[in-house]
Tab-separated table of C-alpha atoms in Angstrom:
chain	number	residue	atom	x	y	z
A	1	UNK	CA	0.000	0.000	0.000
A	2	UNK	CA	2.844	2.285	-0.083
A	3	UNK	CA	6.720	2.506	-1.972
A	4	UNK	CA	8.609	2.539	1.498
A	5	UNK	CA	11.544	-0.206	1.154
A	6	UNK	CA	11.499	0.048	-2.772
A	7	UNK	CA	14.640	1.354	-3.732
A	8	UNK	CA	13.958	2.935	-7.298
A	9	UNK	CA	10.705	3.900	-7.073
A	10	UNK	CA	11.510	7.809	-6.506
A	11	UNK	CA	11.232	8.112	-10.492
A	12	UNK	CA	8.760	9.480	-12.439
A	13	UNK	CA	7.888	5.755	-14.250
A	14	UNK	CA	6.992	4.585	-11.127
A	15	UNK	CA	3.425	6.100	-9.086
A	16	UNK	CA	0.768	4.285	-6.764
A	17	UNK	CA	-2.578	5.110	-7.884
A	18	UNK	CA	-6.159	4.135	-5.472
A	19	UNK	CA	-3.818	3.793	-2.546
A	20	UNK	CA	-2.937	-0.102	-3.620
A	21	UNK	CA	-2.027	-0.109	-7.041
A	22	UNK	CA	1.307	0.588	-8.661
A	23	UNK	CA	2.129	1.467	-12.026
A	24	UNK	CA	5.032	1.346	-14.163
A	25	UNK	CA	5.668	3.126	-17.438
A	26	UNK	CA	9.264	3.820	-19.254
A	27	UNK	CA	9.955	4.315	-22.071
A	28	UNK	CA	13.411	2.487	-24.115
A	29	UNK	CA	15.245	1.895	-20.632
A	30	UNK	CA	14.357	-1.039	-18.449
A	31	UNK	CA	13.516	0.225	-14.950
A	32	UNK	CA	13.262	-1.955	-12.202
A	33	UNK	CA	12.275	-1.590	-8.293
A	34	UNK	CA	14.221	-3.405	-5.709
A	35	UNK	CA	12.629	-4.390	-2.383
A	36	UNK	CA	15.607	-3.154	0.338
A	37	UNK	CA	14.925	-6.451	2.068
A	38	UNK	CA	16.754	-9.956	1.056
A	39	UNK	CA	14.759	-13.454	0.624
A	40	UNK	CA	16.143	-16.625	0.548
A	41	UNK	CA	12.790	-19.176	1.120
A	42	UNK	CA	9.456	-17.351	0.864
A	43	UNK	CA	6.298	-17.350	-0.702
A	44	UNK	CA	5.174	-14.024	-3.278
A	45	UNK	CA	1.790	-13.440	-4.101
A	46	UNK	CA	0.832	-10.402	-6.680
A	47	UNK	CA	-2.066	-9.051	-9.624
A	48	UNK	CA	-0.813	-8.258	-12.247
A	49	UNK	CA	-2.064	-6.586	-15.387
A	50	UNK	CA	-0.470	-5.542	-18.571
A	51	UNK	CA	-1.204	-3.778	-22.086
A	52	UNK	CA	-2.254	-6.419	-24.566
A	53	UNK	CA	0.937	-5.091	-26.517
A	54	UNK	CA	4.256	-6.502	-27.773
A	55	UNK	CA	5.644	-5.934	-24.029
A	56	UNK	CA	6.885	-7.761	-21.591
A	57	UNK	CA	7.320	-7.158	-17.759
A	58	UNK	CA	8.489	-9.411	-14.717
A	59	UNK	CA	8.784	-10.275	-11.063
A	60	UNK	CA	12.619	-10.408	-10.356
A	61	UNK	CA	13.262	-12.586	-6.589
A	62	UNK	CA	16.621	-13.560	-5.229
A	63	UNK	CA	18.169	-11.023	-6.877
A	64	UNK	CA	21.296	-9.597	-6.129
A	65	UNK	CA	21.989	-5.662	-7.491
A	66	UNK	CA	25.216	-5.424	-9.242
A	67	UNK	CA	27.694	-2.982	-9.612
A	68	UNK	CA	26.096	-1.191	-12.346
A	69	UNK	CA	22.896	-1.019	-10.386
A	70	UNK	CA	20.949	-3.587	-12.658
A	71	UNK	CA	19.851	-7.023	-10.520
A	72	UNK	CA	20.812	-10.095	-11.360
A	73	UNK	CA	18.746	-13.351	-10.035
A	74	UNK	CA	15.532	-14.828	-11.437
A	75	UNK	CA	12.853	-13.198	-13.130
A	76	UNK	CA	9.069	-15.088	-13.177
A	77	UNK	CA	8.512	-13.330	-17.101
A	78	UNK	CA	5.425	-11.429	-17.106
A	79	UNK	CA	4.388	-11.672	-20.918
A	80	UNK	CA	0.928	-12.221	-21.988
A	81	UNK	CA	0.668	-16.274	-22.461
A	82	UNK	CA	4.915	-16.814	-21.638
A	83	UNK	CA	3.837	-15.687	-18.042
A	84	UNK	CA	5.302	-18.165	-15.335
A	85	UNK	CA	8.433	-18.855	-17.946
A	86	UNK	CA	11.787	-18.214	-15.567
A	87	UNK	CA	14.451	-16.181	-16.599
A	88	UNK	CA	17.974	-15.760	-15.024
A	89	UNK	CA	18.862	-12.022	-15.517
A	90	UNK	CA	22.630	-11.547	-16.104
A	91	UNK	CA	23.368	-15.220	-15.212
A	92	UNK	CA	22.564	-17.425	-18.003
A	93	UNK	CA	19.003	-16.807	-19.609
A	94	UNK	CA	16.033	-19.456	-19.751
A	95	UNK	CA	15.986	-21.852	-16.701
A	96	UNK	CA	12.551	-23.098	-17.719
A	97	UNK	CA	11.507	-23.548	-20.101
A	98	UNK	CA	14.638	-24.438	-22.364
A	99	UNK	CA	14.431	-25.151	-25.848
A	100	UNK	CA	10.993	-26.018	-28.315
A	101	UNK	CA	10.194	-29.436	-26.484
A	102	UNK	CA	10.241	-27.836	-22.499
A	103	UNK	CA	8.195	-25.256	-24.298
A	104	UNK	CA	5.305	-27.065	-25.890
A	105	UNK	CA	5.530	-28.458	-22.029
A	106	UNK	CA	4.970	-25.385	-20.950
A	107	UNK	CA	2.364	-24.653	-23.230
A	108	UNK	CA	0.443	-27.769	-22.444
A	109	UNK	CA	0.489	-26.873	-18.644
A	110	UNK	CA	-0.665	-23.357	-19.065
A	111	UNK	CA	-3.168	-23.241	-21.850
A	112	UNK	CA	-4.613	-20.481	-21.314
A	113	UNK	CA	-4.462	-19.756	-17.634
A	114	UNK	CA	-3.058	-15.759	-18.477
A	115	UNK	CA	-5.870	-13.696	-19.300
A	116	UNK	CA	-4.911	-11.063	-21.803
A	117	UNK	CA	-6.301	-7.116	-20.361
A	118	UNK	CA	-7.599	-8.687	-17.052
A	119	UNK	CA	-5.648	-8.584	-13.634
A	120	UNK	CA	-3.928	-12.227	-13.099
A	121	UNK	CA	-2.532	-13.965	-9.943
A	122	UNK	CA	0.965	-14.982	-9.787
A	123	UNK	CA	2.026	-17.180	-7.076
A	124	UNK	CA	5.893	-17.807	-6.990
A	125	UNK	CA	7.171	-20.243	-4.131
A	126	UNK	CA	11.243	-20.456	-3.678
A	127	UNK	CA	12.198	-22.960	-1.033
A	128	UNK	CA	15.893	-24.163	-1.366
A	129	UNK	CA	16.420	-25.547	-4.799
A	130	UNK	CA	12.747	-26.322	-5.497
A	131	UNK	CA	11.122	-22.949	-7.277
A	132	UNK	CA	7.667	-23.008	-8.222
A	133	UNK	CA	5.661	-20.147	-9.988
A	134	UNK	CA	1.244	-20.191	-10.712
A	135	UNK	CA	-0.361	-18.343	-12.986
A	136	UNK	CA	-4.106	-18.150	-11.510
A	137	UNK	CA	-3.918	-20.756	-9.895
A	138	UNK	CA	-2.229	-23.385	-12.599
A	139	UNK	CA	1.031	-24.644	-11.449
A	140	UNK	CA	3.353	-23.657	-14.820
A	141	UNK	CA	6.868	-23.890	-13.495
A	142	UNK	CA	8.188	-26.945	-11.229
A	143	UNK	CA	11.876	-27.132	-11.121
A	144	UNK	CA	14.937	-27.213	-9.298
A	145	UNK	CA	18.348	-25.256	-9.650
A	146	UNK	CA	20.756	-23.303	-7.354
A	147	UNK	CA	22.557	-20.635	-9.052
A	148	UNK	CA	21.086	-18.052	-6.462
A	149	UNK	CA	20.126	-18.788	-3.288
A	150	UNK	CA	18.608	-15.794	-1.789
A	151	UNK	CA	18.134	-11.861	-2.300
A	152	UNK	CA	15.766	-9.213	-2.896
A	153	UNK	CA	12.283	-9.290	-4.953
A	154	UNK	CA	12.467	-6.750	-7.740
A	155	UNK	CA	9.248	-5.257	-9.979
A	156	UNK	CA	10.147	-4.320	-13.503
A	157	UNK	CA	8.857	-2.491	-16.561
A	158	UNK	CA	11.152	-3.826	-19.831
A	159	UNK	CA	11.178	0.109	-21.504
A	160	UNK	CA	8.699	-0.279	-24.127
A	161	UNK	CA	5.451	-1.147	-24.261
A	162	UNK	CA	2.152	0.893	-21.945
A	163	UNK	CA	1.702	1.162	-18.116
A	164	UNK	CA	2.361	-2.226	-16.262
A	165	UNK	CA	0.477	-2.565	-13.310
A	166	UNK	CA	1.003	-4.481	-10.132
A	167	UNK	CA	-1.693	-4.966	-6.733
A	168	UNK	CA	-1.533	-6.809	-3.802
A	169	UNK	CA	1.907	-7.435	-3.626
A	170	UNK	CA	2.989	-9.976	-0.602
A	171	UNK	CA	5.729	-11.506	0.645
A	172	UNK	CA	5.718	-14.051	3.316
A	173	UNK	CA	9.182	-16.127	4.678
A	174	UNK	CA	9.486	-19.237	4.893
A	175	UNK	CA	11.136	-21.334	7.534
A	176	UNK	CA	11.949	-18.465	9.734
């Protein structure tokens, strides 16, 4: 209900509208928001909704902020029906799904649980290895890797596209 802990969202591209909603807009420069506080098991639950566009938007989470203030960690993709696909910013690309055949896998899990110009639930579960990520509801992403093992939850807007909007985000630890 408020930006307090979000490092980033002093810009311009970044404003909470109806005391609960956020919204993102830039324009040819990626811009993400960085939670101040570091994850390593926890649970995320957010709306999200999106342009029906050529745009794409995500929820980074056990990031780590480099040097050139850019994160690097995973990113659950927020992109129209590729929603729930996981990303490794700066550290290797696609962890799921890889190549055509984990795709059409992908595919045939989602269907079409992403509903184009409507808010959508994500769900995104990281406890140890084991990273899991819904999309309203449907389990789309099941795996396991380790290449980063805790850090903070970031919100981005990819620089092109309209307003990206995120509600209701939570963030509960796990374990603790």
């Amino acid at each position: 209900h408020d930006l307090e802990g979000w490092d980033g969202a002093d810009t311009d591209a970044v404003k909470l509208a109806d005391g609960h909603q956020l919204t993102m807009l830039s324009r040819g420069k990626n811009l993400s928001i960085v939670h101040q506080d570091e994850f390593r098991d926890f649970e995320l639950t957010a709306e999200v909704r999106m342009p029906s566009d050529d745009y794409n938007a995500g929820i980074g989470f056990r990031c780590q902020v480099q040097a050139n203030g850019k994160p690097k960690g995973y990113q659950c993709e927020v992109a129209e029906q590729e929603s729930g696909m996981l990303y490794a910013i700066a550290s290797g690309g696609w962890v799921w799904p890889k190549g055509e055949q984990q795709r059409a896998e992908f595919f045939a899990r989602s269907g079409e649980a992403f509903r184009s110009g409507k808010w959508n639930h994500l769900r995104i579960k990281a406890e140890g290895d084991s990273l899991q990520i819904w999309v309203n509801g449907i389990l789309v992403t099941d795996i396991e890797d380790d290449r980063h093992r805790s850090g903070r939850i970031a919100l981005q807007h990819h620089g092109k596209g309209g307003v990206h909007r995120y509600r209701n985000v939570l963030i509960r630890r796990l374990n603790e």
